Amino acid sequence: MQIVIIGNSIACVSAIREIRKWDKKSSITVISKESLDPAMPYYSP
């Protein structure tokens, strides 16, 4: 299964954690307009 999450916020991080509790194999893609900065893994306004 492929899972797509739109938006990069703390809700995204929580969703991924919950998905991984039940499904360790599916691909998860996160789509957002924020830049990827390793120092900030999620965007929280």
Short mmCIF file of C-alpha atoms in Angstrom, two decimals:
data_model
loop_
_atom_site.label_atom_id
_atom_site.label_comp_id
_atom_site.label_asym_id
_atom_site.label_seq_id
_atom_site.Cartn_x
_atom_site.Cartn_y
_atom_site.Cartn_z
CA MET A 1 0.00 0.00 0.00
CA GLN A 2 1.12 3.56 -0.64
CA ILE A 3 0.14 6.28 1.83
CA VAL A 4 0.26 9.99 0.97
CA ILE A 5 0.12 12.67 3.66
CA ILE A 6 -0.39 16.27 2.58
CA GLY A 7 1.14 18.85 4.91
CA ASN A 8 4.22 18.76 7.09
CA SER A 9 3.24 19.55 10.67
CA ILE A 10 3.22 17.85 14.04
CA ALA A 11 -0.01 16.16 12.94
CA CYS A 12 1.95 14.60 10.08
CA VAL A 13 4.57 13.26 12.47
CA SER A 14 1.85 11.85 14.74
CA ALA A 15 0.09 10.24 11.79
CA ILE A 16 3.28 8.56 10.60
CA ARG A 17 3.99 7.22 14.10
CA GLU A 18 0.50 5.75 14.35
CA ILE A 19 0.66 4.25 10.86
CA ARG A 20 4.01 2.62 11.65
CA LYS A 21 2.58 1.02 14.80
CA TRP A 22 0.26 -1.06 12.60
CA ASP A 23 1.96 -1.10 9.21
CA LYS A 24 5.73 -1.42 8.91
CA LYS A 25 5.91 -2.10 5.15
CA SER A 26 3.81 0.48 3.33
CA SER A 27 5.43 3.41 1.60
CA ILE A 28 4.67 6.84 3.13
CA THR A 29 5.06 9.98 1.05
CA VAL A 30 4.76 13.45 2.61
CA ILE A 31 3.89 16.35 0.31
CA SER A 32 4.41 19.90 1.54
CA LYS A 33 5.62 23.23 0.31
CA GLU A 34 8.08 23.69 3.20
CA SER A 35 11.75 23.13 2.48
CA LEU A 36 13.51 20.08 3.85
CA ASP A 37 15.86 21.21 6.59
CA PRO A 38 17.38 18.37 8.65
CA ALA A 39 17.48 20.66 11.68
CA MET A 40 13.67 21.09 11.51
CA PRO A 41 11.99 17.74 10.72
CA TYR A 42 8.50 19.26 10.79
CA TYR A 43 7.02 22.72 10.37
CA SER A 44 5.18 24.19 13.34
CA PRO A 45 4.00 27.78 12.91
#
